[in-house]
Amino acid sequence: MTKLTYIAHDGTRFEVEAENGSTVMENAIRNAVPGIEAECGGACACATCHVYVDEAWTAVVGEPEAMEEDMLDFAYEVRPNSRLSCQIKVRDELDGLIVAVPERQG
Ligand code: FES
């Protein structure tokens, strides 16, 4: 299991144990993290699972692929550390990952 921390927009922290192979979005939904909508269910087609990857983790998490990059154009207040959480697969190297949820989606 890999530990993930979500920081909701109001500052509330949600620490969850995630299974490798699941996505950061799926674990947010499973644990009722507020602010992640994931309308398309993880198909990289809605941009409502937008998160900010903690600066200390951006290199480990990596860059978005072209399709995600295109969808991110539809996200609210995109920053250099923006990612769509359905496109981040949980793996051992992400143990301790911190992501912040934006003020709103879309
Ligand atoms: S859940 Fe729709 S793009 Fe991530």
mmCIF file with all atom_site columns, C-alpha atoms and ligand atoms in Angstrom, residues 25 36-50 71 84-87, ligand 1:
data_model
loop_
_atom_site.group_PDB
_atom_site.id
_atom_site.type_symbol
_atom_site.label_atom_id
_atom_site.label_alt_id
_atom_site.label_comp_id
_atom_site.label_asym_id
_atom_site.label_entity_id
_atom_site.label_seq_id
_atom_site.pdbx_PDB_ins_code
_atom_site.Cartn_x
_atom_site.Cartn_y
_atom_site.Cartn_z
_atom_site.occupancy
_atom_site.B_iso_or_equiv
_atom_site.pdbx_formal_charge
_atom_site.auth_seq_id
_atom_site.auth_comp_id
_atom_site.auth_asym_id
_atom_site.auth_atom_id
_atom_site.pdbx_PDB_model_num
ATOM   1  C  CA  . MET A 1 25 ? -8.442  10.071 -8.661  1.00 0.00 ? 25 MET A CA  1
ATOM   2  C  CA  . ILE A 1 36 ? -12.622 15.902 -6.998  1.00 0.00 ? 36 ILE A CA  1
ATOM   3  C  CA  . GLU A 1 37 ? -15.555 15.302 -9.322  1.00 0.00 ? 37 GLU A CA  1
ATOM   4  C  CA  . ALA A 1 38 ? -14.168 12.921 -11.949 1.00 0.00 ? 38 ALA A CA  1
ATOM   5  C  CA  . GLU A 1 39 ? -17.205 13.205 -14.184 1.00 0.00 ? 39 GLU A CA  1
ATOM   6  C  CA  . CYS A 1 40 ? -15.791 11.024 -16.957 1.00 0.00 ? 40 CYS A CA  1
ATOM   7  C  CA  . GLY A 1 41 ? -14.783 8.240  -14.603 1.00 0.00 ? 41 GLY A CA  1
ATOM   8  C  CA  . GLY A 1 42 ? -11.104 8.401  -15.436 1.00 0.00 ? 42 GLY A CA  1
ATOM   9  C  CA  . ALA A 1 43 ? -11.141 8.525  -19.230 1.00 0.00 ? 43 ALA A CA  1
ATOM   10 C  CA  . CYS A 1 44 ? -9.097  11.740 -19.421 1.00 0.00 ? 44 CYS A CA  1
ATOM   11 C  CA  . ALA A 1 45 ? -12.112 13.436 -20.953 1.00 0.00 ? 45 ALA A CA  1
ATOM   12 C  CA  . CYS A 1 46 ? -13.445 15.893 -18.370 1.00 0.00 ? 46 CYS A CA  1
ATOM   13 C  CA  . ALA A 1 47 ? -10.627 17.629 -16.443 1.00 0.00 ? 47 ALA A CA  1
ATOM   14 C  CA  . THR A 1 48 ? -12.706 17.606 -13.232 1.00 0.00 ? 48 THR A CA  1
ATOM   15 C  CA  . CYS A 1 49 ? -10.138 15.531 -11.357 1.00 0.00 ? 49 CYS A CA  1
ATOM   16 C  CA  . HIS A 1 50 ? -7.561  18.336 -11.498 1.00 0.00 ? 50 HIS A CA  1
ATOM   17 C  CA  . MET A 1 71 ? -7.562  18.250 -21.371 1.00 0.00 ? 71 MET A CA  1
ATOM   18 C  CA  . LEU A 1 84 ? -5.339  15.193 -13.881 1.00 0.00 ? 84 LEU A CA  1
ATOM   19 C  CA  . SER A 1 85 ? -5.426  12.783 -10.979 1.00 0.00 ? 85 SER A CA  1
ATOM   20 C  CA  . CYS A 1 86 ? -7.005  9.992  -13.047 1.00 0.00 ? 86 CYS A CA  1
ATOM   21 C  CA  . GLN A 1 87 ? -3.813  9.890  -15.068 1.00 0.00 ? 87 GLN A CA  1
HETATM 22 S  S1  . FES B 2 .  ? -11.738 11.822 -14.317 1.00 0.00 ? 1  FES B S1  1
HETATM 23 FE FE1 . FES B 2 .  ? -12.203 12.843 -16.151 1.00 0.00 ? 1  FES B FE1 1
HETATM 24 S  S2  . FES B 2 .  ? -10.268 13.579 -16.780 1.00 0.00 ? 1  FES B S2  1
HETATM 25 FE FE2 . FES B 2 .  ? -9.844  12.574 -14.931 1.00 0.00 ? 1  FES B FE2 1
#
